[in-house]
Amino acid sequence: MLTRFFHQLLVGLSGGRRWIVLLLASVFAASPVSAEPTFEPAHPIPLYSYFATGDVDAVVTAPSALPTPSFVLMGGGPDVDSAFRWLIQRAGIRPGTGGRFVVIRATGTEAYNPYIFYSDDTLSTADTIAELWVGGASLGLTSVETLVIPSVKAANSPAVNAILSRANVVFIAGGDQSHYIRFWKGTALEQTLNALMKKNVPVGGTSAGLAVLGQFDYSALYKSATSELSMADPYYKDITFDPAPLSLQGGFIAPPALASLIFDSHFDTRDRMGRFIAFISRIVAPTITPTGTVGCPGGVLPASSSGKTTARGIGIGVETALLVQGNGSGKPVTAKRVSNPSATTESAVYFVRPSVPPGVCAPKTPLTVSDVEVRKLADSNTVFNLTDWTGVPLYKQLDVTSGTLFPADWY
């Protein structure tokens, strides 16, 4: 419209001043009148989100307390169907008992609900379960519920904790573990989780959910640490832990059955062995020797090739789950590895333990640590003894020398 106006104005200049005035009047008269601004009322952001599939009011006769603990440690990527079934069965849920499976997360949707509850893509509850479905209803579940808990306030909500407290199984979804530490630690939600674990309610987690199940957690408060930078400086800013500073107490949930452990996921596909050795090295306490001090400042556990309370960790590949169970008083905690039949990766589990303290471990200094024991579990028949760290032979012995991993092909 402005182009047309200036064209008419130039033409009108030859017709005298009166034509210009009339032209200006006509242009402004034709201009649209600004409408009064309208405001829509703001919609409040929900404190939390809750989604349910099945009958949340069904009578449940499955046991509310169990004799031994059960954990699923999942390495991210495609979920492992059989691991969810194992959690349901370990909860004492059977056809006719009913049972509530509660997924908790800080972001995301209710995508787990149909996957866990139904048996196939027709959303049936048939006894025949298709691959990529859990079929929980056919196993006895009466509901699958998801809570999205995105803040400290939500984690302290009585409604959130009332829903969670009724769970027969709890699963912590993937996402960002820094959210779980920032939003959930020290809240009523953590108290509810601890109360459930005291009753040995089965608990699982994948990726970020796995990361917060150890006695020590890589909290990832900033960027995700890389192997190269972690070995170059095991104290660089992206290596953050919970508890902070490292301590034998005070970690988020910290299940007793998983004492002395730190976890990492997406292990082989993201080349995480280097950073994982740096994480575990940081847990090793300083020790004075005749030749000087070894270990890492701020560390809290010894490094050794024997003993039950030494610094150690478990790295888990994608589409892989480690099924961890207690076996009664005085008996070891054991674990088996499972994957999906259609998995396209090796889906291995790596048990990592430094046998001696790091020789060089200081801020802004490349890491040196020798004789790091690695045991690899890539089948579903072997039982690993988590308590004694036995059951799988030594796979490789790795060294980090001046920030470089040897051998580099640790897979």
Short mmCIF file of C-alpha atoms in Angstrom, two decimals:
data_model
loop_
_atom_site.label_atom_id
_atom_site.label_comp_id
_atom_site.label_asym_id
_atom_site.label_seq_id
_atom_site.Cartn_x
_atom_site.Cartn_y
_atom_site.Cartn_z
CA MET A 1 0.00 0.00 0.00
CA LEU A 2 2.88 2.41 0.76
CA THR A 3 4.34 1.89 -2.71
CA ARG A 4 1.03 2.82 -4.24
CA PHE A 5 0.77 5.89 -1.95
CA PHE A 6 4.14 7.32 -2.97
CA HIS A 7 3.42 6.69 -6.63
CA GLN A 8 0.16 8.69 -6.34
CA LEU A 9 1.90 11.41 -4.35
CA LEU A 10 4.49 11.95 -7.05
CA VAL A 11 1.81 12.08 -9.69
CA GLY A 12 -0.24 14.53 -7.58
CA LEU A 13 2.63 16.98 -7.20
CA SER A 14 1.98 18.11 -10.76
CA GLY A 15 -1.67 18.81 -9.95
CA GLY A 16 -1.15 21.32 -7.16
CA ARG A 17 -1.17 21.44 -3.37
CA ARG A 18 -4.90 20.74 -3.03
CA TRP A 19 -4.55 17.35 -4.72
CA ILE A 20 -1.79 16.40 -2.25
CA VAL A 21 -3.99 17.26 0.74
CA LEU A 22 -6.91 15.28 -0.69
CA LEU A 23 -4.64 12.34 -1.43
CA LEU A 24 -3.18 12.30 2.09
CA ALA A 25 -6.66 12.49 3.60
CA SER A 26 -7.84 9.57 1.51
CA VAL A 27 -4.84 7.41 2.42
CA PHE A 28 -5.16 7.95 6.16
CA ALA A 29 -8.92 7.50 6.03
CA ALA A 30 -8.41 4.17 4.28
CA SER A 31 -5.87 2.91 6.80
CA PRO A 32 -7.24 0.23 9.10
CA VAL A 33 -8.03 1.31 12.63
CA SER A 34 -5.91 -0.50 15.24
CA ALA A 35 -8.01 -3.02 17.12
CA GLU A 36 -8.12 -2.96 20.88
CA PRO A 37 -5.64 -5.51 22.29
CA THR A 38 -7.19 -8.67 23.61
CA PHE A 39 -5.76 -10.77 26.38
CA GLU A 40 -6.38 -14.41 27.08
CA PRO A 41 -6.19 -15.57 30.67
CA ALA A 42 -2.93 -17.35 31.48
CA HIS A 43 -3.20 -21.08 31.85
CA PRO A 44 -1.44 -22.28 35.01
CA ILE A 45 1.50 -24.62 34.52
CA PRO A 46 0.63 -27.92 36.19
CA LEU A 47 2.66 -28.79 39.26
CA TYR A 48 3.09 -32.32 37.95
CA SER A 49 1.57 -34.56 35.29
CA TYR A 50 -0.08 -37.89 35.97
CA PHE A 51 -1.13 -40.50 33.42
CA ALA A 52 -2.71 -43.87 34.09
CA THR A 53 -3.50 -46.92 31.97
CA GLY A 54 -5.67 -49.64 33.43
CA ASP A 55 -7.68 -49.54 36.66
CA VAL A 56 -5.91 -47.59 39.40
CA ASP A 57 -8.72 -48.41 41.84
CA ALA A 58 -8.51 -52.17 41.40
CA VAL A 59 -7.99 -54.27 44.51
CA VAL A 60 -4.36 -55.37 44.72
CA THR A 61 -3.39 -58.45 46.72
CA ALA A 62 0.23 -58.64 45.55
CA PRO A 63 2.60 -58.32 48.53
CA SER A 64 3.43 -54.81 49.68
CA ALA A 65 6.73 -55.99 51.16
CA LEU A 66 9.17 -58.62 49.91
CA PRO A 67 12.02 -60.60 51.50
CA THR A 68 14.84 -59.51 49.16
CA PRO A 69 15.62 -56.52 46.91
CA SER A 70 15.43 -56.45 43.10
CA PHE A 71 16.88 -53.92 40.67
CA VAL A 72 16.96 -53.56 36.90
CA LEU A 73 19.99 -51.62 35.68
CA MET A 74 19.34 -50.70 32.03
CA GLY A 75 21.87 -49.11 29.70
CA GLY A 76 19.62 -46.87 27.61
CA GLY A 77 18.53 -47.11 23.99
CA PRO A 78 15.74 -49.58 23.19
CA ASP A 79 14.08 -50.89 26.35
CA VAL A 80 14.56 -54.54 27.24
CA ASP A 81 11.11 -56.13 27.37
CA SER A 82 12.04 -59.13 29.51
CA ALA A 83 13.58 -56.89 32.17
CA PHE A 84 10.20 -55.25 32.81
CA ARG A 85 8.55 -58.67 33.05
CA TRP A 86 11.20 -59.72 35.55
CA LEU A 87 10.42 -56.66 37.72
CA ILE A 88 6.72 -57.55 37.67
CA GLN A 89 7.40 -61.16 38.61
CA ARG A 90 9.88 -60.20 41.35
CA ALA A 91 7.15 -57.99 42.83
CA GLY A 92 5.04 -61.09 43.44
CA ILE A 93 2.49 -59.99 40.86
CA ARG A 94 0.58 -62.85 39.24
CA PRO A 95 -2.66 -63.09 37.25
CA GLY A 96 -5.40 -62.25 39.72
CA THR A 97 -3.24 -60.42 42.28
CA GLY A 98 -3.28 -57.04 40.63
CA GLY A 99 -0.36 -54.65 40.85
CA ARG A 100 0.65 -51.06 40.20
CA PHE A 101 3.69 -50.23 38.07
CA VAL A 102 4.72 -46.57 38.53
CA VAL A 103 7.14 -44.78 36.18
CA ILE A 104 8.71 -41.55 37.44
CA ARG A 105 10.49 -38.95 35.37
CA ALA A 106 11.21 -35.19 35.36
CA THR A 107 10.34 -34.61 31.68
CA GLY A 108 8.60 -36.56 28.95
CA THR A 109 5.29 -38.28 28.39
CA GLU A 110 3.27 -41.36 29.32
CA ALA A 111 4.86 -43.40 26.51
CA TYR A 112 5.78 -46.22 28.88
CA ASN A 113 2.17 -46.86 29.90
CA PRO A 114 0.87 -48.74 26.84
CA TYR A 115 4.24 -50.42 26.23
CA ILE A 116 4.28 -51.96 29.70
CA PHE A 117 0.55 -52.66 30.07
CA TYR A 118 -0.47 -54.12 26.70
CA SER A 119 0.64 -57.22 24.80
CA ASP A 120 0.77 -55.92 21.21
CA ASP A 121 0.05 -52.98 18.94
CA THR A 122 -3.70 -53.72 18.95
CA LEU A 123 -3.59 -52.83 22.67
CA SER A 124 -4.78 -56.26 23.69
CA THR A 125 -4.08 -57.92 27.03
CA ALA A 126 -3.63 -61.37 25.52
CA ASP A 127 -1.33 -63.96 27.06
CA THR A 128 0.65 -64.09 23.80
CA ILE A 129 3.03 -61.13 24.01
CA ALA A 130 4.56 -59.62 20.88
CA GLU A 131 8.17 -58.49 20.79
CA LEU A 132 8.58 -54.81 21.75
CA TRP A 133 5.73 -55.14 24.26
CA VAL A 134 5.83 -56.13 27.92
CA GLY A 135 2.32 -57.53 28.33
CA GLY A 136 2.04 -56.46 31.95
CA ALA A 137 -1.73 -56.85 32.16
CA SER A 138 -1.47 -60.49 31.13
CA LEU A 139 1.07 -60.99 33.94
CA GLY A 140 -1.26 -59.52 36.54
CA LEU A 141 -0.74 -55.75 36.46
CA THR A 142 -3.91 -53.73 36.93
CA SER A 143 -2.35 -50.34 36.16
CA VAL A 144 0.69 -48.60 34.77
CA GLU A 145 1.03 -45.01 35.97
CA THR A 146 3.47 -42.26 34.98
CA LEU A 147 4.34 -39.26 37.12
CA VAL A 148 6.23 -36.37 35.51
CA ILE A 149 7.81 -34.55 38.46
CA PRO A 150 9.65 -31.45 37.16
CA SER A 151 10.48 -29.48 40.32
CA VAL A 152 11.25 -29.60 44.02
CA LYS A 153 7.73 -28.40 44.73
CA ALA A 154 6.26 -31.25 42.70
CA ALA A 155 8.54 -33.75 44.45
CA ASN A 156 7.15 -32.53 47.79
CA SER A 157 3.53 -32.75 46.62
CA PRO A 158 1.40 -34.97 48.90
CA ALA A 159 -0.57 -36.13 45.85
CA VAL A 160 2.57 -37.22 43.99
CA ASN A 161 3.86 -39.12 46.99
CA ALA A 162 0.49 -40.73 47.67
CA ILE A 163 0.48 -42.16 44.13
CA LEU A 164 4.10 -43.32 44.33
CA SER A 165 3.69 -44.88 47.78
CA ARG A 166 1.16 -47.39 46.40
CA ALA A 167 3.59 -48.74 43.79
CA ASN A 168 4.42 -52.42 43.55
CA VAL A 169 7.18 -51.62 41.04
CA VAL A 170 9.03 -48.34 40.40
CA PHE A 171 10.92 -47.46 37.24
CA ILE A 172 13.00 -44.29 36.76
CA ALA A 173 12.93 -43.25 33.11
CA GLY A 174 15.81 -41.81 31.12
CA GLY A 175 16.29 -38.10 30.54
CA ASP A 176 18.73 -35.91 32.46
CA GLN A 177 20.00 -37.18 35.80
CA SER A 178 20.86 -33.65 36.88
CA HIS A 179 17.10 -33.04 37.07
CA TYR A 180 16.69 -35.97 39.42
CA ILE A 181 19.45 -34.66 41.68
CA ARG A 182 18.32 -31.03 41.52
CA PHE A 183 14.56 -31.66 41.80
CA TRP A 184 14.19 -34.85 43.86
CA LYS A 185 17.08 -35.12 46.29
CA GLY A 186 16.22 -34.14 49.84
CA THR A 187 12.48 -34.09 49.15
CA ALA A 188 9.46 -36.10 50.24
CA LEU A 189 9.84 -38.04 46.98
CA GLU A 190 13.25 -39.33 48.07
CA GLN A 191 11.75 -40.33 51.42
CA THR A 192 8.97 -42.23 49.63
CA LEU A 193 11.48 -44.03 47.41
CA ASN A 194 13.56 -44.99 50.44
CA ALA A 195 10.45 -46.29 52.22
CA LEU A 196 9.59 -48.44 49.21
CA MET A 197 13.13 -49.79 48.99
CA LYS A 198 13.04 -50.71 52.69
CA LYS A 199 10.09 -52.94 51.77
CA ASN A 200 12.15 -54.33 48.85
CA VAL A 201 9.74 -53.02 46.23
CA PRO A 202 11.53 -53.71 42.90
CA VAL A 203 13.15 -50.64 41.33
CA GLY A 204 14.58 -50.13 37.86
CA GLY A 205 16.15 -47.34 35.87
CA THR A 206 17.49 -46.70 32.39
CA SER A 207 20.13 -44.22 31.21
CA ALA A 208 19.68 -41.20 33.52
CA GLY A 209 17.50 -43.39 35.72
CA LEU A 210 20.36 -45.89 35.97
CA ALA A 211 22.84 -43.13 36.81
CA VAL A 212 21.10 -42.29 40.10
CA LEU A 213 20.92 -45.85 41.47
CA GLY A 214 24.47 -46.18 42.76
CA GLN A 215 26.01 -45.26 46.09
CA PHE A 216 27.86 -42.69 43.99
CA ASP A 217 26.18 -40.98 41.04
CA TYR A 218 27.62 -39.11 38.10
CA SER A 219 25.23 -36.17 38.42
CA ALA A 220 26.03 -34.44 35.07
CA LEU A 221 25.12 -31.00 36.38
CA TYR A 222 26.73 -29.33 33.36
CA LYS A 223 27.67 -30.88 30.01
CA SER A 224 28.13 -34.60 29.52
CA ALA A 225 31.74 -35.50 30.32
CA THR A 226 33.79 -37.05 27.51
CA SER A 227 36.41 -39.76 27.85
CA GLU A 228 39.15 -37.62 26.31
CA LEU A 229 38.63 -34.65 28.62
CA SER A 230 38.00 -36.82 31.70
CA MET A 231 41.34 -38.60 31.33
CA ALA A 232 43.11 -35.32 30.53
CA ASP A 233 41.79 -33.80 33.78
CA PRO A 234 39.74 -36.02 36.12
CA TYR A 235 38.59 -32.89 37.99
CA TYR A 236 37.40 -30.86 35.01
CA LYS A 237 34.14 -29.00 35.45
CA ASP A 238 31.83 -31.48 33.74
CA ILE A 239 32.70 -34.28 36.17
CA THR A 240 30.21 -33.78 38.99
CA PHE A 241 29.09 -36.30 41.57
CA ASP A 242 26.40 -36.95 44.10
CA PRO A 243 27.03 -36.80 46.98
CA ALA A 244 29.15 -33.68 46.56
CA PRO A 245 31.75 -33.68 47.93
CA LEU A 246 32.14 -37.44 47.72
CA SER A 247 31.12 -39.13 50.95
CA LEU A 248 30.11 -42.56 52.20
CA GLN A 249 26.74 -41.10 53.23
CA GLY A 250 24.28 -38.63 51.80
CA GLY A 251 23.82 -39.83 48.23
CA PHE A 252 20.43 -39.73 46.50
CA ILE A 253 18.53 -42.94 47.47
CA ALA A 254 21.77 -45.05 47.39
CA PRO A 255 20.29 -48.57 47.68
CA PRO A 256 22.31 -50.66 50.19
CA ALA A 257 22.37 -53.63 47.79
CA LEU A 258 24.28 -51.44 45.31
CA ALA A 259 26.86 -50.12 47.78
CA SER A 260 30.31 -49.02 46.54
CA LEU A 261 29.02 -48.78 42.96
CA ILE A 262 28.79 -46.08 40.30
CA PHE A 263 27.04 -46.70 36.97
CA ASP A 264 27.32 -45.51 33.38
CA SER A 265 25.06 -46.18 30.39
CA HIS A 266 25.27 -46.17 26.55
CA PHE A 267 28.64 -47.59 27.36
CA ASP A 268 30.21 -48.96 24.21
CA THR A 269 28.30 -46.93 21.61
CA ARG A 270 29.49 -43.66 23.20
CA ASP A 271 33.02 -44.88 24.02
CA ARG A 272 32.71 -44.23 27.74
CA MET A 273 35.39 -46.49 29.23
CA GLY A 274 37.91 -43.64 29.54
CA ARG A 275 35.58 -41.35 31.42
CA PHE A 276 34.33 -44.24 33.56
CA ILE A 277 37.84 -45.09 34.71
CA ALA A 278 38.24 -41.40 35.60
CA PHE A 279 34.97 -41.48 37.59
CA ILE A 280 35.98 -44.59 39.54
CA SER A 281 39.49 -43.26 40.08
CA ARG A 282 38.01 -40.14 41.69
CA ILE A 283 36.32 -42.39 44.27
CA VAL A 284 39.68 -43.90 45.32
CA ALA A 285 40.93 -42.37 48.57
CA PRO A 286 44.47 -40.98 48.90
CA THR A 287 46.98 -43.38 50.46
CA ILE A 288 50.46 -42.55 51.70
CA THR A 289 53.15 -44.93 50.45
CA PRO A 290 56.94 -44.95 50.92
CA THR A 291 57.29 -43.30 47.52
CA GLY A 292 54.56 -40.67 48.00
CA THR A 293 50.81 -40.25 48.01
CA VAL A 294 48.64 -42.18 45.56
CA GLY A 295 44.89 -42.08 44.99
CA CYS A 296 42.68 -39.08 44.32
CA PRO A 297 42.08 -36.07 46.59
CA GLY A 298 38.50 -36.28 47.87
CA GLY A 299 38.21 -40.03 47.28
CA VAL A 300 36.56 -42.20 49.95
CA LEU A 301 37.15 -45.89 49.13
CA PRO A 302 40.24 -48.06 48.66
CA ALA A 303 41.30 -49.56 45.34
CA SER A 304 41.92 -53.30 45.47
CA SER A 305 41.50 -56.53 43.52
CA SER A 306 39.72 -58.04 46.52
CA GLY A 307 37.30 -56.97 49.23
CA LYS A 308 33.65 -55.96 49.23
CA THR A 309 33.93 -52.20 49.80
CA THR A 310 36.34 -51.07 47.12
CA ALA A 311 35.86 -48.48 44.37
CA ARG A 312 34.13 -50.13 41.42
CA GLY A 313 31.57 -49.52 38.73
CA ILE A 314 29.34 -51.13 36.12
CA GLY A 315 29.09 -49.85 32.54
CA ILE A 316 26.07 -51.08 30.59
CA GLY A 317 25.61 -51.08 26.82
CA VAL A 318 22.48 -50.00 24.96
CA GLU A 319 19.54 -52.42 24.80
CA THR A 320 21.03 -54.23 27.79
CA ALA A 321 19.73 -54.84 31.30
CA LEU A 322 21.37 -56.27 34.38
CA LEU A 323 18.91 -58.04 36.68
CA VAL A 324 20.18 -57.66 40.25
CA GLN A 325 18.68 -59.58 43.15
CA GLY A 326 19.31 -60.18 46.80
CA ASN A 327 19.23 -63.80 47.87
CA GLY A 328 18.68 -63.63 51.61
CA SER A 329 20.69 -62.87 54.71
CA GLY A 330 24.32 -63.89 54.47
CA LYS A 331 24.06 -64.66 50.77
CA PRO A 332 25.61 -62.61 47.95
CA VAL A 333 23.80 -60.17 45.69
CA THR A 334 23.82 -61.64 42.18
CA ALA A 335 23.15 -60.40 38.66
CA LYS A 336 22.29 -61.70 35.20
CA ARG A 337 22.36 -59.87 31.88
CA VAL A 338 19.45 -59.84 29.39
CA SER A 339 18.76 -58.18 26.04
CA ASN A 340 16.12 -58.28 23.32
CA PRO A 341 16.19 -61.14 20.77
CA SER A 342 16.34 -58.57 17.97
CA ALA A 343 19.23 -56.55 19.47
CA THR A 344 21.74 -55.42 16.85
CA THR A 345 24.56 -54.56 19.27
CA GLU A 346 26.63 -56.84 21.50
CA SER A 347 24.66 -55.56 24.50
CA ALA A 348 27.44 -56.21 27.00
CA VAL A 349 27.93 -55.33 30.65
CA TYR A 350 31.38 -54.24 31.89
CA PHE A 351 32.43 -54.66 35.51
CA VAL A 352 35.29 -52.23 36.17
CA ARG A 353 37.54 -52.17 39.23
CA PRO A 354 40.97 -50.55 39.74
CA SER A 355 43.25 -53.01 41.53
CA VAL A 356 45.68 -50.30 42.70
CA PRO A 357 45.22 -46.59 43.44
CA PRO A 358 45.88 -44.07 40.66
CA GLY A 359 49.52 -43.01 40.55
CA VAL A 360 48.68 -39.51 39.32
CA CYS A 361 45.30 -37.96 40.06
CA ALA A 362 45.08 -34.20 40.51
CA PRO A 363 43.21 -31.21 39.07
CA LYS A 364 44.43 -29.99 35.68
CA THR A 365 46.73 -32.99 35.41
CA PRO A 366 46.38 -36.00 33.08
CA LEU A 367 45.29 -39.15 34.89
CA THR A 368 47.60 -42.14 35.36
CA VAL A 369 46.19 -45.37 36.74
CA SER A 370 47.39 -48.92 36.10
CA ASP A 371 45.91 -52.41 36.28
CA VAL A 372 42.23 -51.56 35.95
CA GLU A 373 40.38 -54.87 35.86
CA VAL A 374 37.56 -55.24 33.34
CA ARG A 375 35.17 -58.19 33.31
CA LYS A 376 32.75 -58.48 30.42
CA LEU A 377 29.36 -60.18 30.52
CA ALA A 378 27.71 -60.70 27.12
CA ASP A 379 25.54 -63.78 27.66
CA SER A 380 22.32 -64.40 29.54
CA ASN A 381 23.31 -67.60 31.34
CA THR A 382 26.20 -66.49 33.54
CA VAL A 383 25.47 -65.30 37.08
CA PHE A 384 27.78 -62.58 38.39
CA ASN A 385 28.40 -62.27 42.13
CA LEU A 386 28.23 -58.54 42.85
CA THR A 387 29.21 -58.97 46.47
CA ASP A 388 32.48 -60.83 45.83
CA TRP A 389 32.98 -59.50 42.28
CA THR A 390 33.30 -63.04 40.90
CA GLY A 391 31.64 -65.27 38.33
CA VAL A 392 33.08 -63.71 35.16
CA PRO A 393 36.77 -64.12 34.24
CA LEU A 394 39.06 -61.15 33.73
CA TYR A 395 38.47 -59.80 30.22
CA LYS A 396 41.11 -57.09 29.97
CA GLN A 397 43.46 -55.12 32.16
CA LEU A 398 43.55 -51.46 31.18
CA ASP A 399 45.94 -48.62 31.92
CA VAL A 400 45.55 -44.89 31.62
CA THR A 401 48.96 -43.29 31.17
CA SER A 402 49.26 -39.49 31.13
CA GLY A 403 45.62 -39.20 30.04
CA THR A 404 45.68 -41.91 27.33
CA LEU A 405 43.87 -45.26 27.54
CA PHE A 406 45.74 -48.47 26.73
CA PRO A 407 44.65 -50.50 24.89
CA ALA A 408 42.28 -48.16 23.11
CA ASP A 409 40.17 -51.01 21.69
CA TRP A 410 38.80 -52.02 25.10
CA TYR A 411 35.59 -53.42 23.62
#
